[in-house]
PDB file of C-alpha atoms in Angstrom:
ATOM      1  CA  UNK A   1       0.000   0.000   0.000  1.00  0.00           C
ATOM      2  CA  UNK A   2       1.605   3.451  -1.316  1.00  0.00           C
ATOM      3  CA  UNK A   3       0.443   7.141  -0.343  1.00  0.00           C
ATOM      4  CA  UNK A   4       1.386   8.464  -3.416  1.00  0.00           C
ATOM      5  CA  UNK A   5       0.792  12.328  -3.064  1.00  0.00           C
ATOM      6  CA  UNK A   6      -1.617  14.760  -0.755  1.00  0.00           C
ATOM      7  CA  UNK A   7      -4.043  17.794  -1.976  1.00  0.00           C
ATOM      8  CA  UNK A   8      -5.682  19.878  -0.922  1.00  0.00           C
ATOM      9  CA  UNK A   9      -9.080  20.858  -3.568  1.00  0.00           C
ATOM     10  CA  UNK A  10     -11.240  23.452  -3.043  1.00  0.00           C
ATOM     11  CA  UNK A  11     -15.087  24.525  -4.507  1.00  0.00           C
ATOM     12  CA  UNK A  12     -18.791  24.474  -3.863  1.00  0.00           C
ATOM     13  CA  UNK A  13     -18.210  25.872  -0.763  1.00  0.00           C
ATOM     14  CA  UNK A  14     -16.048  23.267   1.205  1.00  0.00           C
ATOM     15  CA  UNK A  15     -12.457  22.087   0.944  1.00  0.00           C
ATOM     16  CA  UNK A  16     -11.273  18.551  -0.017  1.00  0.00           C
ATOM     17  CA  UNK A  17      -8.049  16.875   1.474  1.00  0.00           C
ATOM     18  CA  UNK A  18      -7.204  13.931  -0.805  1.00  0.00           C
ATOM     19  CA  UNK A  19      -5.018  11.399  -0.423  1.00  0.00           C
ATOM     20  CA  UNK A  20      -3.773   9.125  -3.414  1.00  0.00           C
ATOM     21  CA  UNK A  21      -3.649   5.633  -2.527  1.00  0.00           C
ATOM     22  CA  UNK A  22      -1.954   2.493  -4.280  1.00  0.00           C
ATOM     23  CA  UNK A  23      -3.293  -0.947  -3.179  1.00  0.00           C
ATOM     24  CA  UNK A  24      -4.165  -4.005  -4.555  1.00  0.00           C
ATOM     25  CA  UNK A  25      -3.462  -3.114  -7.785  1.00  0.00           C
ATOM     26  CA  UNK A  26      -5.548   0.241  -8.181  1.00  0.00           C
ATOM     27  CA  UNK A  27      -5.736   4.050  -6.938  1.00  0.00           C
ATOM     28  CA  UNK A  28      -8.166   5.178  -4.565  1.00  0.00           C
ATOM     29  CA  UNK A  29      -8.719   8.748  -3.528  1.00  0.00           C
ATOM     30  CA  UNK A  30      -9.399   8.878  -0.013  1.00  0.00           C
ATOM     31  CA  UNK A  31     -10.707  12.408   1.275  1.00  0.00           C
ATOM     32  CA  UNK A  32     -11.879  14.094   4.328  1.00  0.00           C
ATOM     33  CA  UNK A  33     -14.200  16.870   3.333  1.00  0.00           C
ATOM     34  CA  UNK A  34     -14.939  20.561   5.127  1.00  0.00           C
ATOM     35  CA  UNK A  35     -16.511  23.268   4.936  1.00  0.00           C
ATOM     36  CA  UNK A  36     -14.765  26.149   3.430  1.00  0.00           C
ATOM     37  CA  UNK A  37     -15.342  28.354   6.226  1.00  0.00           C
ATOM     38  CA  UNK A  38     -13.118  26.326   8.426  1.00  0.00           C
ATOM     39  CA  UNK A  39     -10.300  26.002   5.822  1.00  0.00           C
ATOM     40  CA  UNK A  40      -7.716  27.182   7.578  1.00  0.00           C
ATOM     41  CA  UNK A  41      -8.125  23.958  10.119  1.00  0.00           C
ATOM     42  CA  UNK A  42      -7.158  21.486   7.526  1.00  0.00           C
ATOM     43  CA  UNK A  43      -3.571  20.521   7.616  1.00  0.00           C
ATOM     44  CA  UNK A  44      -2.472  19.324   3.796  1.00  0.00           C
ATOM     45  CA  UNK A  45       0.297  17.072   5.749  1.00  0.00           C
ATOM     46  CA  UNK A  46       0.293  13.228   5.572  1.00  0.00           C
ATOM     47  CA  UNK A  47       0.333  12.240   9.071  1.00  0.00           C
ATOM     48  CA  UNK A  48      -3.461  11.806   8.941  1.00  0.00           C
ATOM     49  CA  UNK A  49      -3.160   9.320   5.683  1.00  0.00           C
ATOM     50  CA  UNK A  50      -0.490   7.644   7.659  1.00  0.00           C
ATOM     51  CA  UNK A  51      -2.602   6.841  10.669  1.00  0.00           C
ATOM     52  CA  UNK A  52      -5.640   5.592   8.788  1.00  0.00           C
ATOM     53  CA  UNK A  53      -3.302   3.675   6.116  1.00  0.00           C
ATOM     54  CA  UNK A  54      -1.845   1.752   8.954  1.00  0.00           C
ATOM     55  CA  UNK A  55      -4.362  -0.562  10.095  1.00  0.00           C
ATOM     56  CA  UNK A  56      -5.619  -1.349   6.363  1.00  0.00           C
ATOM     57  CA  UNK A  57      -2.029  -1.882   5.416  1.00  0.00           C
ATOM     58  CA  UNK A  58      -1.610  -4.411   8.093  1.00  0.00           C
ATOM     59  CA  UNK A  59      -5.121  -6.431   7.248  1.00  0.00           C
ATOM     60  CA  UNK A  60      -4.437  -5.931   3.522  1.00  0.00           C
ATOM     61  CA  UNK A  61      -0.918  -8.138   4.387  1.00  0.00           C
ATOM     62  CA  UNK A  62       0.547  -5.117   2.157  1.00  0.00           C
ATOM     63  CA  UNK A  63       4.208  -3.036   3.267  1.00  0.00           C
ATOM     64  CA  UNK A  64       3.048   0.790   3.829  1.00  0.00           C
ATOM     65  CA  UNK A  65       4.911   3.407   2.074  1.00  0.00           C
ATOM     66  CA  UNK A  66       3.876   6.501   2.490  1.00  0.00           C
ATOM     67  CA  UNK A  67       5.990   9.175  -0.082  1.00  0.00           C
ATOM     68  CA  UNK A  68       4.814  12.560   1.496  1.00  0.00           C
ATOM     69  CA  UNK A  69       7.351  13.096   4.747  1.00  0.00           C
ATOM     70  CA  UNK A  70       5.736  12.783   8.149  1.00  0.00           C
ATOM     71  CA  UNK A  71       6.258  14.318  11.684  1.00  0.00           C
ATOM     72  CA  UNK A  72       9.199  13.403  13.554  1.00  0.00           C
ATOM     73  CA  UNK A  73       6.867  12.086  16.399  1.00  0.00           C
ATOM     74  CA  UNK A  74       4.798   9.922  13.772  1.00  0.00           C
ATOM     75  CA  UNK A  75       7.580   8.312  12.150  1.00  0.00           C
ATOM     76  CA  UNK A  76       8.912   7.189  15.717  1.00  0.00           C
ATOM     77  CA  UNK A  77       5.410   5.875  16.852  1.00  0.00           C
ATOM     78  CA  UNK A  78       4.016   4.077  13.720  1.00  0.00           C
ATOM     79  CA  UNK A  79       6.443   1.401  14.115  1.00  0.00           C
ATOM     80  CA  UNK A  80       5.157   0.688  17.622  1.00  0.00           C
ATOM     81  CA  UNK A  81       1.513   1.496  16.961  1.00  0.00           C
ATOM     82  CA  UNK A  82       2.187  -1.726  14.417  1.00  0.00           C
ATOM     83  CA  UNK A  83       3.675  -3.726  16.858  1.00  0.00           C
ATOM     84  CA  UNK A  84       0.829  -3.051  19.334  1.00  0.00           C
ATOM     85  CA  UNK A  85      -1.995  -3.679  16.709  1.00  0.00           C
ATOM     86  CA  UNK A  86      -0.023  -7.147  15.983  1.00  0.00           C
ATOM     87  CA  UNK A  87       0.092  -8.111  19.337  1.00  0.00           C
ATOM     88  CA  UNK A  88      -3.552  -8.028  19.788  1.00  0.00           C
ATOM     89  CA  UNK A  89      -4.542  -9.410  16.314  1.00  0.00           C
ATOM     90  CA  UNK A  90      -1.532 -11.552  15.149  1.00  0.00           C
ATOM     91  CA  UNK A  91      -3.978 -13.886  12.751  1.00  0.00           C
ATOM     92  CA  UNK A  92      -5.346 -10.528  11.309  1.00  0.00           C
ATOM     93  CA  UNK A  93      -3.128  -7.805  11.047  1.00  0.00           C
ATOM     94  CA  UNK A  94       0.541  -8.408   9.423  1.00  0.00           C
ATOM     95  CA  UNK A  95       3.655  -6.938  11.323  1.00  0.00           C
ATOM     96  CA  UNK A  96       3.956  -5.427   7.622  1.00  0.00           C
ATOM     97  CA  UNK A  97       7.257  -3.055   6.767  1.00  0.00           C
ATOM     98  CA  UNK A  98       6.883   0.614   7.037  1.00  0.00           C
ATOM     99  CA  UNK A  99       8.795   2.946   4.550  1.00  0.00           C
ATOM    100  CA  UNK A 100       8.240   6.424   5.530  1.00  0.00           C
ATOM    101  CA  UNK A 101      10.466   9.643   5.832  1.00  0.00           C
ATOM    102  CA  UNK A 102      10.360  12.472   8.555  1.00  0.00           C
ATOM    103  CA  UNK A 103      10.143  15.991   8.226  1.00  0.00           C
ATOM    104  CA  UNK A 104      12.033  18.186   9.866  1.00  0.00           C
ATOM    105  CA  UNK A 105      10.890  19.165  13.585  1.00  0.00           C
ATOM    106  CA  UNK A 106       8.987  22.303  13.837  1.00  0.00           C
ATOM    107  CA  UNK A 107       8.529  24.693  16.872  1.00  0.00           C
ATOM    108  CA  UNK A 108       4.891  24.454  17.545  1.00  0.00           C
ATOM    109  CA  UNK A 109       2.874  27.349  17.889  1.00  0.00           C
ATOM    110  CA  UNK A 110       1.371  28.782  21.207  1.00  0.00           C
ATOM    111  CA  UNK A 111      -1.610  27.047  21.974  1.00  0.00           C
ATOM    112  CA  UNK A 112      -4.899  28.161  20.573  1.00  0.00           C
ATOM    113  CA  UNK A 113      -7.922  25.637  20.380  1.00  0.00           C
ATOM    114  CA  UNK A 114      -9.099  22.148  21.095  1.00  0.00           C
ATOM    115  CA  UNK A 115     -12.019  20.313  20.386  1.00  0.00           C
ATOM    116  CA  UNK A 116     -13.506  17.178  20.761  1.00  0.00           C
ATOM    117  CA  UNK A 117     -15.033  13.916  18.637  1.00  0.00           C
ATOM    118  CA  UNK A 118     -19.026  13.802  19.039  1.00  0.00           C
ATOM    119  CA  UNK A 119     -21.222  11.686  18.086  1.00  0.00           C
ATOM    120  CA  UNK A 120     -23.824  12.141  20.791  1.00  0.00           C
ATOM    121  CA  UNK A 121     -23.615   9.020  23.218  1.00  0.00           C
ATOM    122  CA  UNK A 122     -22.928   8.732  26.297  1.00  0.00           C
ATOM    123  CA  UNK A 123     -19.177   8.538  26.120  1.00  0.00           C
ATOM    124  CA  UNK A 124     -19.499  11.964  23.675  1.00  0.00           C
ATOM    125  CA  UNK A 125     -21.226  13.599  26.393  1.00  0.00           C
ATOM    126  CA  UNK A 126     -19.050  12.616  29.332  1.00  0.00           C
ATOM    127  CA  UNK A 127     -15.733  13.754  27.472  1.00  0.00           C
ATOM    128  CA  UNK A 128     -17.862  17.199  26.415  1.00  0.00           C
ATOM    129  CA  UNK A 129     -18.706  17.952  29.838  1.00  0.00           C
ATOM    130  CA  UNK A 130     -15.863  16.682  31.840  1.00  0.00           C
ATOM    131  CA  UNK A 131     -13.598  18.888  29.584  1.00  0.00           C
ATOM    132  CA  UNK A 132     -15.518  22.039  29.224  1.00  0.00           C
ATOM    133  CA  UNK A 133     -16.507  22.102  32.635  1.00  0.00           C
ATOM    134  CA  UNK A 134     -14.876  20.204  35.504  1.00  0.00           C
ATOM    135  CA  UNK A 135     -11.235  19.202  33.886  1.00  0.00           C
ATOM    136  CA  UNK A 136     -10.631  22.206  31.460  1.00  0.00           C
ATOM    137  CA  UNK A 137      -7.866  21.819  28.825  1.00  0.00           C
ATOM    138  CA  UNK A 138      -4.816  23.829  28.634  1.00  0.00           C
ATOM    139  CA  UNK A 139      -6.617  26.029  25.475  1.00  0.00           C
ATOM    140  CA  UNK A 140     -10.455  26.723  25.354  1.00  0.00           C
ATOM    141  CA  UNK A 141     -12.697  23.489  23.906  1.00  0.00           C
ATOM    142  CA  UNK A 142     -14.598  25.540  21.564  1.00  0.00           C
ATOM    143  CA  UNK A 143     -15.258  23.019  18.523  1.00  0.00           C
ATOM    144  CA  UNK A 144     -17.284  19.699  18.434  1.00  0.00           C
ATOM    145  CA  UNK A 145     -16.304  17.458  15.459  1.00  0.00           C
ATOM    146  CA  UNK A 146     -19.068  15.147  13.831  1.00  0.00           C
ATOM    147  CA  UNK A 147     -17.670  13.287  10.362  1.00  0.00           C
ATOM    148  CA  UNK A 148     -19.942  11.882   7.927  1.00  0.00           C
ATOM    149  CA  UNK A 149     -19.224   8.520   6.746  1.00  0.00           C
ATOM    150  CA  UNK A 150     -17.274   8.098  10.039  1.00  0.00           C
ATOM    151  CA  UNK A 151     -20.001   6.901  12.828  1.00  0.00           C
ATOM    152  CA  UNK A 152     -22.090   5.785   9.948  1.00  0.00           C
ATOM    153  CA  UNK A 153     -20.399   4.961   6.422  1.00  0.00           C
ATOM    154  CA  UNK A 154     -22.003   7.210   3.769  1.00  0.00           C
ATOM    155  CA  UNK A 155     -24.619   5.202   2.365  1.00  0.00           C
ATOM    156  CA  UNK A 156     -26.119   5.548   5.543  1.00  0.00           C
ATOM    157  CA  UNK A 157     -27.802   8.714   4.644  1.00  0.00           C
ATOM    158  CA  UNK A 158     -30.696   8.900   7.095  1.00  0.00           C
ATOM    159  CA  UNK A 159     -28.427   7.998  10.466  1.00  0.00           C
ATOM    160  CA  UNK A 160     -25.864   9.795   9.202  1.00  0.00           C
ATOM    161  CA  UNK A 161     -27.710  13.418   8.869  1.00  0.00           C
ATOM    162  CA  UNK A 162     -29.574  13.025  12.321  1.00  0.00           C
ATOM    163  CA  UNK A 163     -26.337  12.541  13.600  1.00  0.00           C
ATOM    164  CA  UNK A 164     -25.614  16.007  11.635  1.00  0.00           C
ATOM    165  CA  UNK A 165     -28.436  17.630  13.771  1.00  0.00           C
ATOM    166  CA  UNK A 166     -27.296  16.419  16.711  1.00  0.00           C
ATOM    167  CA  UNK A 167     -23.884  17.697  17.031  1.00  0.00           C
ATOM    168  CA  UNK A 168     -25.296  20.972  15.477  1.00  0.00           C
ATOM    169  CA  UNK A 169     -27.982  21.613  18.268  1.00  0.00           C
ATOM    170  CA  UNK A 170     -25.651  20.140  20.968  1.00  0.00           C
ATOM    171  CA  UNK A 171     -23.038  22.797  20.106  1.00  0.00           C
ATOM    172  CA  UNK A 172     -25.173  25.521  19.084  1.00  0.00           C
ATOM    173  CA  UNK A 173     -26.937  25.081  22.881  1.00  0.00           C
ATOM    174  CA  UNK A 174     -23.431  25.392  24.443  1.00  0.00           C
ATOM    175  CA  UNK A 175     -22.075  28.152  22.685  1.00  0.00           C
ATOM    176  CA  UNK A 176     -19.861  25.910  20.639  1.00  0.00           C
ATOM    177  CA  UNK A 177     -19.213  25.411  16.989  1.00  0.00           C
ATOM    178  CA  UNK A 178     -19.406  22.674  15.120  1.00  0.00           C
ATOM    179  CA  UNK A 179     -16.734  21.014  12.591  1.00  0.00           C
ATOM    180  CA  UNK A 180     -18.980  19.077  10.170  1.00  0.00           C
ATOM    181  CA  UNK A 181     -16.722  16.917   7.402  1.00  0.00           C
ATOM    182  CA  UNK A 182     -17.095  13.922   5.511  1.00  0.00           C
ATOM    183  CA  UNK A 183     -14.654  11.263   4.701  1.00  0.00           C
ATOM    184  CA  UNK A 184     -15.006   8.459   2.491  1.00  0.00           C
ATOM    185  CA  UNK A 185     -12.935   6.120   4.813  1.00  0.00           C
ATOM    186  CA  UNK A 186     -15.367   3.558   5.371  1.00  0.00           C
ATOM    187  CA  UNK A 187     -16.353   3.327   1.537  1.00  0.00           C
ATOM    188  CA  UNK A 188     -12.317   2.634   0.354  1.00  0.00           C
ATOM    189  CA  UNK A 189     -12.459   0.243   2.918  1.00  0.00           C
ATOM    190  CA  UNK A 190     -15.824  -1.298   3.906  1.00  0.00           C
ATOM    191  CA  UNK A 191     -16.738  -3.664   6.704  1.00  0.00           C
ATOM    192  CA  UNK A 192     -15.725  -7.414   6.302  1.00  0.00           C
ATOM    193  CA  UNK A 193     -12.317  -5.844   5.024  1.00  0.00           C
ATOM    194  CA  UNK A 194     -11.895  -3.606   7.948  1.00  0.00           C
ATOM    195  CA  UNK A 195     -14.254  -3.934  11.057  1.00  0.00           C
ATOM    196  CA  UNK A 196     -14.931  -0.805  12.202  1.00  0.00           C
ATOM    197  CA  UNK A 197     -14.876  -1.518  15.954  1.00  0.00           C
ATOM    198  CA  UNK A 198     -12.625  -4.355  16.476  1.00  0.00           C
ATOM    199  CA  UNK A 199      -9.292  -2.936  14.001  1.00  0.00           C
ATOM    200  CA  UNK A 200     -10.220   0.812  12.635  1.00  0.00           C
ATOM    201  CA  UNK A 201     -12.128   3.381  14.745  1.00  0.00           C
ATOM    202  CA  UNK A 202      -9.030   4.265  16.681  1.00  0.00           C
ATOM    203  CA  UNK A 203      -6.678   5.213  14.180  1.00  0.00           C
ATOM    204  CA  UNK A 204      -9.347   7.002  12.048  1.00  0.00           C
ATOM    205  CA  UNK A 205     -10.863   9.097  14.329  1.00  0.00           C
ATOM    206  CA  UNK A 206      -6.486  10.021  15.512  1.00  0.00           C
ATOM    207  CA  UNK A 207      -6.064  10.608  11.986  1.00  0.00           C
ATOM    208  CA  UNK A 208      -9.099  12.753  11.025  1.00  0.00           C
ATOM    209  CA  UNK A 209      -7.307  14.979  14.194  1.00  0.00           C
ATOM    210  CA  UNK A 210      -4.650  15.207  12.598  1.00  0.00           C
ATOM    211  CA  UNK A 211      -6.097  16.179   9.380  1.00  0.00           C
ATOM    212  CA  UNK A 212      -7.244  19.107  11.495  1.00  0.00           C
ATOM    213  CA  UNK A 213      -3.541  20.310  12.612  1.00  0.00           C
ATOM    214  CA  UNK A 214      -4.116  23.836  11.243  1.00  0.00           C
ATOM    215  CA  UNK A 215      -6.676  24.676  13.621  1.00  0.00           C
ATOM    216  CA  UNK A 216      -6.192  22.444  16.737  1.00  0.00           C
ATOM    217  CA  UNK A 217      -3.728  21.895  19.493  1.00  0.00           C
ATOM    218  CA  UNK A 218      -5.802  18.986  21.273  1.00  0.00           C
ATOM    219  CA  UNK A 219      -8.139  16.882  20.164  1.00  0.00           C
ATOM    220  CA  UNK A 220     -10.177  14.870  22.379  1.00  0.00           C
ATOM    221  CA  UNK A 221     -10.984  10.872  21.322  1.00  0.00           C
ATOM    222  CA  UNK A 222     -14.094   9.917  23.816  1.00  0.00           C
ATOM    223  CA  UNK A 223     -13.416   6.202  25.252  1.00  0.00           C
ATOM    224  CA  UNK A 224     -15.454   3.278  24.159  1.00  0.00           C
ATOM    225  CA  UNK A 225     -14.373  -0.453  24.752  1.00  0.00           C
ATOM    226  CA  UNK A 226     -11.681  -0.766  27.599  1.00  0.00           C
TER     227      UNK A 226
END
């Protein structure tokens, strides 16, 4: 599996971060989606590719390269993130090999903004409140983030919109804003391929965050199986 390149597209009022993948003998685009509004969010880096290519990689029994250079702290902690996901599915995930280059190391800026995955169960709502009210982060948690196609893969239209409506009345009620994308992660690679719970939800929701680099510091992952 090969991440060729990363671009960013923009029109009809959102922009487009696409990823060109090599697997299997064809080229998928994978994408997360946003509105245009909240462009200056989206990081065009590959670290979120790399996190999401991982685990599909590994089930696909296919080496990862991934051509676009990748933080210093992601190159380091892929290899062990493999390791880990081998450990506790040896008959399903490959210890594949991982070709990937670092960029150099960049001073981070001060802190500005955090946010948080929602999806509005109960595990949503106990990260929400415990972080905006009784643990606050080091920067304000001013941003819920609700992806389409992540919860519920796209063709799940009807769940996946009153999941939309959620998140939007949720954050409008606490003075929040929502970050609404879409990804097609789930259609490139569908359930028996990858099962969402047991190998994938993990690494995709850490590498839609990091898609987000422009505009966040932290990004909160609410807990689910222990």
């Amino acid at each position: 599996m090969k991440l060729e390149q990363v671009e960013i597209r923009s029109g009809a009022g959102t922009v487009r971060l696409v990823g060109h993948v090599t697997w299997r003998g064809r080229t998928d685009e994978l994408y997360f989606e946003y509105p245009e509004h909240q462009a200056a969010f989206v990081s065009a880096r590959a670290d979120g590719f790399a996190a999401v290519l991982l685990p599909a990689a590994m089930r696909a029994g296919e080496d990862l390269e991934i051509v676009p250079p990748v933080s210093p702290s992601l190159a380091f902690s892929l290899p062990r993130i493999r390791d880990a996901f081998h450990c506790w599915h040896p008959d399903e995930l490959a210890r594949i090999a991982l070709d990937l280059t670092s960029r150099p190391k960049e001073t981070p800026p001060d802190p500005r903004r955090a946010a948080t995955f929602f999806s509005g169960g109960v595990d949503s709502f106990y990260t929400l409140l415990k972080y905006l009210r009784s643990e606050p982060l080091p920067v304000p948690l001013g941003h819920l983030i609700f992806m389409r196609g992540m919860a519920f893969p796209l063709e799940s239209g009807a769940q996946v919109e009153a999941g939309v409506r959620s998140v939007s009345e949720v954050a409008a009620r606490l003075g929040l804003e929502a970050v609404v994308g879409t990804t097609n992660l789930r259609s490139v690679f569908p359930e028996p391929f990858l099962m969402w719970e047991r190998h994938f939800f993990g690494s995709a929701l850490a590498g839609t965050a990091l898609t987000l680099g422009g505009g966040f510091d932290y990004v909160c992952i609410p807990s689910s199986f222990t």
